[in-house]
mmCIF file with all atom_site columns, C-alpha atoms in Angstrom:
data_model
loop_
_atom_site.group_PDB
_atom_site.id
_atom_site.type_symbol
_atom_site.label_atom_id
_atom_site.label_alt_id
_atom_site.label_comp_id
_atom_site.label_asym_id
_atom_site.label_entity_id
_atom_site.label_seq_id
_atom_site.pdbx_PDB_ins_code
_atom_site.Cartn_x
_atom_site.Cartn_y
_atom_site.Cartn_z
_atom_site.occupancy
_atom_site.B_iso_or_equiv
_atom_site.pdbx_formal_charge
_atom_site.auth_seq_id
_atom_site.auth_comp_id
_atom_site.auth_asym_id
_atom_site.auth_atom_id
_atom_site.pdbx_PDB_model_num
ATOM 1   C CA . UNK A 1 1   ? 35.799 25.233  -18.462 1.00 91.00 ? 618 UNK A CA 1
ATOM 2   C CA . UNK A 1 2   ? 33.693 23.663  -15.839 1.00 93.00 ? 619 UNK A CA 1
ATOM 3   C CA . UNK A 1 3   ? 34.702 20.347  -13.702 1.00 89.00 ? 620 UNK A CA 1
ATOM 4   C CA . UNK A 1 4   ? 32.611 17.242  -14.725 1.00 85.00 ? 621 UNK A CA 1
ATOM 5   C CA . UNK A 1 5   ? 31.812 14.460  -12.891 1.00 79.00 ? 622 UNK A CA 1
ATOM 6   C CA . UNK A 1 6   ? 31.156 11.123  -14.753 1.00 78.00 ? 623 UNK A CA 1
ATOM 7   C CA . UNK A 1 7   ? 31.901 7.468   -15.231 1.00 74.00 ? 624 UNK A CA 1
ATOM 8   C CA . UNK A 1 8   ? 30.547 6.295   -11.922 1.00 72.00 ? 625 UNK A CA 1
ATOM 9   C CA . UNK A 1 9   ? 29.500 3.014   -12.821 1.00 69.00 ? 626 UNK A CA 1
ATOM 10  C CA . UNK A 1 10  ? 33.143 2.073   -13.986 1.00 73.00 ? 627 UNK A CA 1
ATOM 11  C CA . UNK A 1 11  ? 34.648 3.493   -10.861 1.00 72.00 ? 628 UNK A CA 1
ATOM 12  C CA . UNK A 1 12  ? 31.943 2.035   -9.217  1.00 69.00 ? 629 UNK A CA 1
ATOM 13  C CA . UNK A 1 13  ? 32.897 -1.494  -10.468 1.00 66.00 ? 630 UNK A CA 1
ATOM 14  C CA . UNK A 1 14  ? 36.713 -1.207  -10.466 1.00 73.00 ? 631 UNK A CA 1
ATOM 15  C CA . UNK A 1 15  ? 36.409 -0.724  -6.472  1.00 72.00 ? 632 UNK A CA 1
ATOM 16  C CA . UNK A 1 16  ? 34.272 -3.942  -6.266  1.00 70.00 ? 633 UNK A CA 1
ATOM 17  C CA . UNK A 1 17  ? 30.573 -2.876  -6.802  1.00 68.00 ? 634 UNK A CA 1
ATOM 18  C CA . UNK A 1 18  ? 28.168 -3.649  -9.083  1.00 67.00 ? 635 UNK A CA 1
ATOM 19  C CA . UNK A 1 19  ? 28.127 -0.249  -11.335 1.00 66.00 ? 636 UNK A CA 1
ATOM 20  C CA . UNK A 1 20  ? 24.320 0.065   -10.339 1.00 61.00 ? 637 UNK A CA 1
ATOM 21  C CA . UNK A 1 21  ? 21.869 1.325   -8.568  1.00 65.00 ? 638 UNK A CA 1
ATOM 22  C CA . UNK A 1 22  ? 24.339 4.778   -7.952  1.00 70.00 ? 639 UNK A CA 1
ATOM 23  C CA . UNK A 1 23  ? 21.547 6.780   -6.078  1.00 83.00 ? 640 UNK A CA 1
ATOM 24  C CA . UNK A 1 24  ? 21.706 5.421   -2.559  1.00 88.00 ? 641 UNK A CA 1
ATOM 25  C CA . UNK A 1 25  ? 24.006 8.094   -0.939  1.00 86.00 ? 642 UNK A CA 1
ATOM 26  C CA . UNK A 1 26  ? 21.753 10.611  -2.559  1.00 88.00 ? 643 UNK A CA 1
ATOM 27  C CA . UNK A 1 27  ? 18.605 9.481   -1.473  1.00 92.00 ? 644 UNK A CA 1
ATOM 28  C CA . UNK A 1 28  ? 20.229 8.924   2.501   1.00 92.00 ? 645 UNK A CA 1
ATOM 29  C CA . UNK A 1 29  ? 21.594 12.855  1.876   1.00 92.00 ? 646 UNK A CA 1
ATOM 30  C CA . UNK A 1 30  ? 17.790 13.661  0.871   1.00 93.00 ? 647 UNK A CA 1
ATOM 31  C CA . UNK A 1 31  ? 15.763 11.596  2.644   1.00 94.00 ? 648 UNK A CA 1
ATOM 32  C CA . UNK A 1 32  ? 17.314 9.766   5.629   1.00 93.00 ? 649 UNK A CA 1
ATOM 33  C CA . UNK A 1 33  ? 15.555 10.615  9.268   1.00 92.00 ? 650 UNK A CA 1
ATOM 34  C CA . UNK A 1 34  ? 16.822 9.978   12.625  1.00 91.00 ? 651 UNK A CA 1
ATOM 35  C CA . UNK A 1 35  ? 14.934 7.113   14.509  1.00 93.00 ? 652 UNK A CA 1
ATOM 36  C CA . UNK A 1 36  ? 13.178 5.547   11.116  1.00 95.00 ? 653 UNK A CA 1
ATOM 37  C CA . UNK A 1 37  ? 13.188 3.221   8.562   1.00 96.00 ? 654 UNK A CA 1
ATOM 38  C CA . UNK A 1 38  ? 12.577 4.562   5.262   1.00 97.00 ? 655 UNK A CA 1
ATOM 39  C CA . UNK A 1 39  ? 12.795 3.107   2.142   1.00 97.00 ? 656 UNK A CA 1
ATOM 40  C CA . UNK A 1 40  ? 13.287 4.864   -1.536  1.00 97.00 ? 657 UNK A CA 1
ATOM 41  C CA . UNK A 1 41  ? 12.099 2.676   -4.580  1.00 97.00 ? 658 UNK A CA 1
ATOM 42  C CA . UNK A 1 42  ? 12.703 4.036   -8.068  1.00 95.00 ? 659 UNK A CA 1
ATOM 43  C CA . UNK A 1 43  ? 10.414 2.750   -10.754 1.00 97.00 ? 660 UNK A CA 1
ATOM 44  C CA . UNK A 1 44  ? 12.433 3.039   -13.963 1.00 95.00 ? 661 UNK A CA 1
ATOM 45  C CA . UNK A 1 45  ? 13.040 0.585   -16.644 1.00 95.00 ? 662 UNK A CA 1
ATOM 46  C CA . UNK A 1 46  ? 14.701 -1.491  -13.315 1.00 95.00 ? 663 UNK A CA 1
ATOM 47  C CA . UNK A 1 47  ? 13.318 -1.445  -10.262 1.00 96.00 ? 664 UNK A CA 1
ATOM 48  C CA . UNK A 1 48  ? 15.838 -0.206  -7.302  1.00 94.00 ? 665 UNK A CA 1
ATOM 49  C CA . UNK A 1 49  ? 15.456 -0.291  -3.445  1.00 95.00 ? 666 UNK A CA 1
ATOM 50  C CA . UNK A 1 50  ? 17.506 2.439   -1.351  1.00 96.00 ? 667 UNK A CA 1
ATOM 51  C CA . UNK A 1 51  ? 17.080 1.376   2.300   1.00 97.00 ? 668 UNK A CA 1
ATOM 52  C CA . UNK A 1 52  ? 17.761 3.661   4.808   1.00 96.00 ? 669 UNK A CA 1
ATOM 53  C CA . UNK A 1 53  ? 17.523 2.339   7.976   1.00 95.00 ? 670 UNK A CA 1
ATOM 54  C CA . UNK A 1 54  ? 17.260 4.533   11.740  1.00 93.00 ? 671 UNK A CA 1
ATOM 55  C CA . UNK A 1 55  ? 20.414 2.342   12.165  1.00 91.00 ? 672 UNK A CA 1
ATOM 56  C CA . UNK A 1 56  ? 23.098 0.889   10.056  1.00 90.00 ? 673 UNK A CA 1
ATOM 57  C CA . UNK A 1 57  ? 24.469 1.133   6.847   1.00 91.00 ? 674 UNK A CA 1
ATOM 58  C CA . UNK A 1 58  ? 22.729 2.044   3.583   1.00 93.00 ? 675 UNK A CA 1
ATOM 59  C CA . UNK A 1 59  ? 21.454 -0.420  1.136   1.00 93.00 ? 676 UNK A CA 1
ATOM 60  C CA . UNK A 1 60  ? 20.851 -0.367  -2.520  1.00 92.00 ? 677 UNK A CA 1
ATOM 61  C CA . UNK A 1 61  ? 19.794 -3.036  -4.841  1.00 94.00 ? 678 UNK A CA 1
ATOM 62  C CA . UNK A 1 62  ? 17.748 -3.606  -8.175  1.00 94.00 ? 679 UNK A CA 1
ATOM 63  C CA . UNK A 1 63  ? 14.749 -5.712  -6.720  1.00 96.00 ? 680 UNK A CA 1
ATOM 64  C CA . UNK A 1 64  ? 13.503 -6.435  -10.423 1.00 96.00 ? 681 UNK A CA 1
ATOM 65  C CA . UNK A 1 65  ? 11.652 -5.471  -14.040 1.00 96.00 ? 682 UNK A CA 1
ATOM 66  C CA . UNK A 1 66  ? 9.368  -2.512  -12.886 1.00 96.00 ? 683 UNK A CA 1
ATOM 67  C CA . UNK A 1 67  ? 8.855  -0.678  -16.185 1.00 97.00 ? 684 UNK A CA 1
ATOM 68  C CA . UNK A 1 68  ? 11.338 -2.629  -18.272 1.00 97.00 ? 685 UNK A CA 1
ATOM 69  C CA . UNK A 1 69  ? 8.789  -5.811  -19.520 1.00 98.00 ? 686 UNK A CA 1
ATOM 70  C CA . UNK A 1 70  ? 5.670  -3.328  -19.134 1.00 98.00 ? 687 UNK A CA 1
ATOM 71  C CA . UNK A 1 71  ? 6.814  -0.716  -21.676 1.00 98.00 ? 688 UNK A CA 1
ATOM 72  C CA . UNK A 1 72  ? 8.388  -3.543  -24.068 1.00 98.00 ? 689 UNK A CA 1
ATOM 73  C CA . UNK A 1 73  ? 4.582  -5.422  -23.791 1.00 98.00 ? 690 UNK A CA 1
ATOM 74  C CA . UNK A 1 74  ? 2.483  -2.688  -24.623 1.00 98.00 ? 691 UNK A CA 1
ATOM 75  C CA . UNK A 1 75  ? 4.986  -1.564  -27.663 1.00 98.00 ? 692 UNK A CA 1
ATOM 76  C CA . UNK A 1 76  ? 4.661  -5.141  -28.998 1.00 98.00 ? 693 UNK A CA 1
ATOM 77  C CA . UNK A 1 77  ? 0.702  -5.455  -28.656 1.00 98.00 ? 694 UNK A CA 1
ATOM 78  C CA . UNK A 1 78  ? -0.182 -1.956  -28.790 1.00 97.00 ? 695 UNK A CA 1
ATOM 79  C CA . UNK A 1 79  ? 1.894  0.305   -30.911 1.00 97.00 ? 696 UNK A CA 1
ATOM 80  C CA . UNK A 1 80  ? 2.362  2.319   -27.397 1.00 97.00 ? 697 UNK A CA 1
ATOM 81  C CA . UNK A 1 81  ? 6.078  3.416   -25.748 1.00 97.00 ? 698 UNK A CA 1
ATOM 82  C CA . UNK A 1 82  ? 4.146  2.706   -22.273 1.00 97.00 ? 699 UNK A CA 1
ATOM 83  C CA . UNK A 1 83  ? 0.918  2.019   -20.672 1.00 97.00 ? 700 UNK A CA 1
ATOM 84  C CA . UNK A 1 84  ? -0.712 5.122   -20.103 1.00 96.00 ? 701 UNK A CA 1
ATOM 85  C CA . UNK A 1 85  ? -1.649 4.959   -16.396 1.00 96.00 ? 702 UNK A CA 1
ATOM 86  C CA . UNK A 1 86  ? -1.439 1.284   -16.092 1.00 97.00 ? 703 UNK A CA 1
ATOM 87  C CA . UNK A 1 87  ? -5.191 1.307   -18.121 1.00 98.00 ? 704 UNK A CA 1
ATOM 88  C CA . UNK A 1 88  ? -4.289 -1.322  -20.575 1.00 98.00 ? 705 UNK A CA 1
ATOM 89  C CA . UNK A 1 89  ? -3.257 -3.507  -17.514 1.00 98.00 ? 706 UNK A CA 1
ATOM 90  C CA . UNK A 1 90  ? -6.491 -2.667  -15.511 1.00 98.00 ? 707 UNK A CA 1
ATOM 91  C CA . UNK A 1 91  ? -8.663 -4.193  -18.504 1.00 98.00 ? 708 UNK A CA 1
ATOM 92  C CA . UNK A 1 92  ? -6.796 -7.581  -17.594 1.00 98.00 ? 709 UNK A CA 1
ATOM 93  C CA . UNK A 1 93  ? -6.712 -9.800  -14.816 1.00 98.00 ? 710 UNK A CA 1
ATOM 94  C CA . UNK A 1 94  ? -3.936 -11.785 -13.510 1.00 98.00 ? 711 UNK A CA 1
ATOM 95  C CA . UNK A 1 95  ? -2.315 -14.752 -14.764 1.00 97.00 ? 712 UNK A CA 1
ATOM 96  C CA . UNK A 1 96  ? -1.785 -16.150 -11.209 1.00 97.00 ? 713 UNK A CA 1
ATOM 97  C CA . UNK A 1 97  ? 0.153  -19.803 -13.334 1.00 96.00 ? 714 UNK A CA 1
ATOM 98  C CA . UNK A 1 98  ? 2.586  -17.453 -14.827 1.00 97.00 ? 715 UNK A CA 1
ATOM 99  C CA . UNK A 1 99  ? 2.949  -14.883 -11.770 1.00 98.00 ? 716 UNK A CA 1
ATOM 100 C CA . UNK A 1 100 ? 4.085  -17.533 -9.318  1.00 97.00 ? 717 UNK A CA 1
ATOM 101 C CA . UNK A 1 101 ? 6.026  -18.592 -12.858 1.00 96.00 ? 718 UNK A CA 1
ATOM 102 C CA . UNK A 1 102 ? 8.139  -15.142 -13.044 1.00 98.00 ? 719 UNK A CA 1
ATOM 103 C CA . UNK A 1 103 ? 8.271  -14.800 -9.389  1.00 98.00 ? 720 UNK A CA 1
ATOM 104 C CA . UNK A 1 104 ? 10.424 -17.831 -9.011  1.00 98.00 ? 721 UNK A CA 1
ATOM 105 C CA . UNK A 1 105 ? 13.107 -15.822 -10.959 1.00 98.00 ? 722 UNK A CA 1
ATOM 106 C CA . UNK A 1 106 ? 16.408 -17.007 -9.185  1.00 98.00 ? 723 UNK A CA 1
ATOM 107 C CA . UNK A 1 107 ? 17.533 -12.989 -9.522  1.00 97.00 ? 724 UNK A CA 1
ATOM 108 C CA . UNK A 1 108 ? 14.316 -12.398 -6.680  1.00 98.00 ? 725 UNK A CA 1
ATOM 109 C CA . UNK A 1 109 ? 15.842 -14.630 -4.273  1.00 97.00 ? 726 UNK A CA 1
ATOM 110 C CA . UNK A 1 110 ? 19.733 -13.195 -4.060  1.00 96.00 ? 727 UNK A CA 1
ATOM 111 C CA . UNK A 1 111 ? 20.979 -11.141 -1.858  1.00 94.00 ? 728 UNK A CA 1
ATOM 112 C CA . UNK A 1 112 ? 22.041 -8.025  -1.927  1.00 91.00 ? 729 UNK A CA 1
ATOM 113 C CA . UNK A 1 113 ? 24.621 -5.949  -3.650  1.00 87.00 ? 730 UNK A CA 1
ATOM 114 C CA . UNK A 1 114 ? 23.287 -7.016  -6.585  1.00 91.00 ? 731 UNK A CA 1
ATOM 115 C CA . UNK A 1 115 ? 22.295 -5.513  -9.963  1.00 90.00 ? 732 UNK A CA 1
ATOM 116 C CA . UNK A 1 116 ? 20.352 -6.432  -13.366 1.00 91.00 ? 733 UNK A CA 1
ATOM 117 C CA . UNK A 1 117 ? 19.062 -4.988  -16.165 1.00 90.00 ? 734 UNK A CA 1
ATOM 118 C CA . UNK A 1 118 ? 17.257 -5.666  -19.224 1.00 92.00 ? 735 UNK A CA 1
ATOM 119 C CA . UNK A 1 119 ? 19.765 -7.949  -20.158 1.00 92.00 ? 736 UNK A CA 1
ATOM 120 C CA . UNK A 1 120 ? 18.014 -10.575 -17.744 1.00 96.00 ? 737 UNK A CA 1
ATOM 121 C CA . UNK A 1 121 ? 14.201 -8.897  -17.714 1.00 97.00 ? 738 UNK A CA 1
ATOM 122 C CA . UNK A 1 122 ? 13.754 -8.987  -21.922 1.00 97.00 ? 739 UNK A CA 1
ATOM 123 C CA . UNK A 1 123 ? 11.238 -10.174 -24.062 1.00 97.00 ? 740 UNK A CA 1
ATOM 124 C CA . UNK A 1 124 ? 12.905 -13.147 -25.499 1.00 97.00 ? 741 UNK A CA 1
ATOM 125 C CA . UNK A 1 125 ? 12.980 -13.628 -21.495 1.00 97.00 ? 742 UNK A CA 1
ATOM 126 C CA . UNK A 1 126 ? 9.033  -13.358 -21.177 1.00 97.00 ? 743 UNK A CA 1
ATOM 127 C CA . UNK A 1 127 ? 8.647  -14.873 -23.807 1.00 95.00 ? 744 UNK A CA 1
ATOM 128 C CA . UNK A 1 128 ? 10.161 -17.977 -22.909 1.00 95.00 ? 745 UNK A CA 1
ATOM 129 C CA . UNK A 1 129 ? 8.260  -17.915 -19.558 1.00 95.00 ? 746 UNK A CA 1
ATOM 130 C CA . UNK A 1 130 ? 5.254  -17.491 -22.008 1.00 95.00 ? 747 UNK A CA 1
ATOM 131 C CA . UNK A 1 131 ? 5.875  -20.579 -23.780 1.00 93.00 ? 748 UNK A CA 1
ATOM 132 C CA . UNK A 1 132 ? 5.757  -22.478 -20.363 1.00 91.00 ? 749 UNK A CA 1
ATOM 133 C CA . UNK A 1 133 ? 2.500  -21.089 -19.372 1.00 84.00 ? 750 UNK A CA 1
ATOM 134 C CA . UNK A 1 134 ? 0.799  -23.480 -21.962 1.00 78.00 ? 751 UNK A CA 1
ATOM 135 C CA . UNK A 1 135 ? -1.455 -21.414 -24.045 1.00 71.00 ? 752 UNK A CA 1
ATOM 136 C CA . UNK A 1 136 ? -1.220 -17.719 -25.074 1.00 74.00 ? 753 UNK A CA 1
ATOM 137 C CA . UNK A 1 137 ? -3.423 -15.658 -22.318 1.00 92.00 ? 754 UNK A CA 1
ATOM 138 C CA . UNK A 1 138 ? -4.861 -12.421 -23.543 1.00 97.00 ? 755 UNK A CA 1
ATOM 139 C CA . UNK A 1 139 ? -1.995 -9.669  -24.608 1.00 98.00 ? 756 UNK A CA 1
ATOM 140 C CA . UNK A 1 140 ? -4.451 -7.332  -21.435 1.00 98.00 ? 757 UNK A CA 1
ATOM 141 C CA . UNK A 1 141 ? -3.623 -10.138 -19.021 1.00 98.00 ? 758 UNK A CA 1
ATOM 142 C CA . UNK A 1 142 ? -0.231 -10.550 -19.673 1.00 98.00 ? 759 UNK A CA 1
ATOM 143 C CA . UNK A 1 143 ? -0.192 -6.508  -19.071 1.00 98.00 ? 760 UNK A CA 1
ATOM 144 C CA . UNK A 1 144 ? -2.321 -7.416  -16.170 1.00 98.00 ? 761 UNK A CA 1
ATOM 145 C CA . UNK A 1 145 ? 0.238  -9.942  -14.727 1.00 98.00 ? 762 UNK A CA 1
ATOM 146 C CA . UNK A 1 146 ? 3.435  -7.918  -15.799 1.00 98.00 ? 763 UNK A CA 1
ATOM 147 C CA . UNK A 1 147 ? 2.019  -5.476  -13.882 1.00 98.00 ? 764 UNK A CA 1
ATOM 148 C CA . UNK A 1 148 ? 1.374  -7.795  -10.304 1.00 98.00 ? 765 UNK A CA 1
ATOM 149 C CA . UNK A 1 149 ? 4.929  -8.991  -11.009 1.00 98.00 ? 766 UNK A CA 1
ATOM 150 C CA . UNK A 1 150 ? 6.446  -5.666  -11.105 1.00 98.00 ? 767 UNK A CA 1
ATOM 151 C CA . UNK A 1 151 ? 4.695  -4.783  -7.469  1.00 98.00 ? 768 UNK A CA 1
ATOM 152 C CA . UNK A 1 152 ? 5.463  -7.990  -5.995  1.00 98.00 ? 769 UNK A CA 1
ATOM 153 C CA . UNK A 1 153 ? 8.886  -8.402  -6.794  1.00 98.00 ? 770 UNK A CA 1
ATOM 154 C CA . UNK A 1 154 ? 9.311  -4.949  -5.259  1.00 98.00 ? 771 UNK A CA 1
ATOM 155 C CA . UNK A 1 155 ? 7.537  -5.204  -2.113  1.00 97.00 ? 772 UNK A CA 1
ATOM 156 C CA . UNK A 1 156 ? 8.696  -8.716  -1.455  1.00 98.00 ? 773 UNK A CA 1
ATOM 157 C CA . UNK A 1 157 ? 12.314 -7.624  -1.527  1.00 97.00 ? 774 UNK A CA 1
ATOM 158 C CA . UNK A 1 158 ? 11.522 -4.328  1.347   1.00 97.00 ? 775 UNK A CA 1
ATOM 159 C CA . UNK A 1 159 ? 9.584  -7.028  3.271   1.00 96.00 ? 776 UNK A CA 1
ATOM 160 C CA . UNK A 1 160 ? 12.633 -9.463  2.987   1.00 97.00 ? 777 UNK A CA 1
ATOM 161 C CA . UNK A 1 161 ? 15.616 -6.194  3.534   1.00 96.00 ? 778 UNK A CA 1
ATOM 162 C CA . UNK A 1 162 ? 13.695 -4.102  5.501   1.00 96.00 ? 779 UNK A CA 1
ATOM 163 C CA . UNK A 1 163 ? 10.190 -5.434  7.327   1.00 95.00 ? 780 UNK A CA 1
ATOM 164 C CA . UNK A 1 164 ? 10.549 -2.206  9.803   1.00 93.00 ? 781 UNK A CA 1
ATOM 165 C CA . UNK A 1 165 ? 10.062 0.102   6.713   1.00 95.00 ? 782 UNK A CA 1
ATOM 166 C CA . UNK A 1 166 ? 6.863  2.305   7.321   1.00 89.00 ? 783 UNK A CA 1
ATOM 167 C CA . UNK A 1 167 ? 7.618  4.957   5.079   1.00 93.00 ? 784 UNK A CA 1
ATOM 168 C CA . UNK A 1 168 ? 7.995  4.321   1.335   1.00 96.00 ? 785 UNK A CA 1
ATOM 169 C CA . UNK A 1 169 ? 8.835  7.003   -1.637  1.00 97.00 ? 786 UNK A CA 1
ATOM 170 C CA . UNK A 1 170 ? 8.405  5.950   -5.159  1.00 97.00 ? 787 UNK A CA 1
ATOM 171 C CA . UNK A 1 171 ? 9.990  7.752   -7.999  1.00 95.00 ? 788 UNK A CA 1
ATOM 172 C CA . UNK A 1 172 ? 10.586 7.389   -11.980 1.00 95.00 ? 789 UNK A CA 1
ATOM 173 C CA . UNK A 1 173 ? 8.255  6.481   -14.673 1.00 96.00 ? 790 UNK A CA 1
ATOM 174 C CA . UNK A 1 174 ? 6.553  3.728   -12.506 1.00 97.00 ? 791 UNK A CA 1
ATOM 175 C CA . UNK A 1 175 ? 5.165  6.355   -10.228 1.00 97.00 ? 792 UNK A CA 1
ATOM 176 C CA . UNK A 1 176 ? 2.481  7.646   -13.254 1.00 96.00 ? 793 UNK A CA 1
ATOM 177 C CA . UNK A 1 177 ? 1.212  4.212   -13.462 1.00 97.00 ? 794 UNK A CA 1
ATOM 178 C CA . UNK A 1 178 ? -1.957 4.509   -11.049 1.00 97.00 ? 795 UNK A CA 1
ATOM 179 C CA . UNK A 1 179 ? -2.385 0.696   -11.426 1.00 98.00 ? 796 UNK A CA 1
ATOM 180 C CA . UNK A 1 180 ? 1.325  -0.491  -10.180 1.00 98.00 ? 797 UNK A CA 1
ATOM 181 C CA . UNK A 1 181 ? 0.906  2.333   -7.296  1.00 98.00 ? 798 UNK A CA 1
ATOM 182 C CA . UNK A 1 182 ? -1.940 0.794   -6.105  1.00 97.00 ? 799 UNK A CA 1
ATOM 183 C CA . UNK A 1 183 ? -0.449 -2.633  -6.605  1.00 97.00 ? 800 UNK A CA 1
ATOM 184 C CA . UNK A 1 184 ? 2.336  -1.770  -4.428  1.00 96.00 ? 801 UNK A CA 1
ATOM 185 C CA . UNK A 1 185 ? -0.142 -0.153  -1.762  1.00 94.00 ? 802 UNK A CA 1
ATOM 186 C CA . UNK A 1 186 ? -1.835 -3.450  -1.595  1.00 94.00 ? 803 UNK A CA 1
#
């Protein structure tokens, strides 16, 4: 007896988009200020950039993995659904081989609209960049890296969209990590 509103992401594609990310209006409704750039990044499975600029229209993308390679990492090697507070990751150090390896993801460099998911950023997907890296590193420093990778492919895309951007809110899952937060700070 109540109206529902659903199937966005079909409607969503049948007039041209690309089903995902849906909260950009929301976030310009919430969070949108006269005279500044601000930038909402969600840190869910997917990582996705609302930019709302002092001037022009509103942007949304998915920028890349965020939680989706963590979580699936420290299930495999730990038995854990996530990385409590990104301390499995801060026991590791960075794979900086296979960083600049998963940076050079061709998704990273397109512009926007665009959308992913874990069909692209998978294990069999890691793991193939894993085989590449010539050796196994340490299941920490993979964490370690994973975690870099996450942070980087974030920031790089607001520095790419939106260099004016002072003013950054985070949101979902990635935003209990205290290790990716201060990734991104850095």
């Amino acid at each position: 007896g109540i109206d529902v509103v659903c199937d966005f992401r079909s409607r969503d594609l049948a007039a041209g988009g690309q089903g995902a990310p849906l909260v950009p209006a929301l976030h310009a409704a919430l969070f949108a200020k006269a005279g500044e750039d601000v930038a909402v990044l969600n840190l869910g499975g997917i990582a996705n950039l609302s930019l709302l600029p002092a001037h022009g229209p509103v942007l949304g993308f998915d920028c890349g993995p965020a939680n989706a390679l963590l979580d699936a990492w420290c299930q495999r090697h730990q038995g854990q659904a996530y990385d409590d507070d990104g301390r499995w990751a801060a026991s590791g150090a960075v794979e900086p081989a296979l960083l600049q390896r998963l940076l050079a993801e061709p998704y990273l460099g397109l512009g926007p609209p665009k959308s992913t998911g874990r069909d692209l950023f998978n294990m069999p997907w890691l793991d193939a960049h894993l085989a590449q890296h010539g050796g196994a590193p340490r299941p920490e420093d993979v964490q370690a890296t994973l975690c870099e990778f996450s942070a980087r492919a974030a920031a790089d895309a607001l520095q790419r969209h939106a260099p004016a951007t002072h003013r950054v809110m985070v949101c979902g899952g990635g935003a209990f990590n205290a290790l990716l937060m201060q990734r991104l700070a850095a």
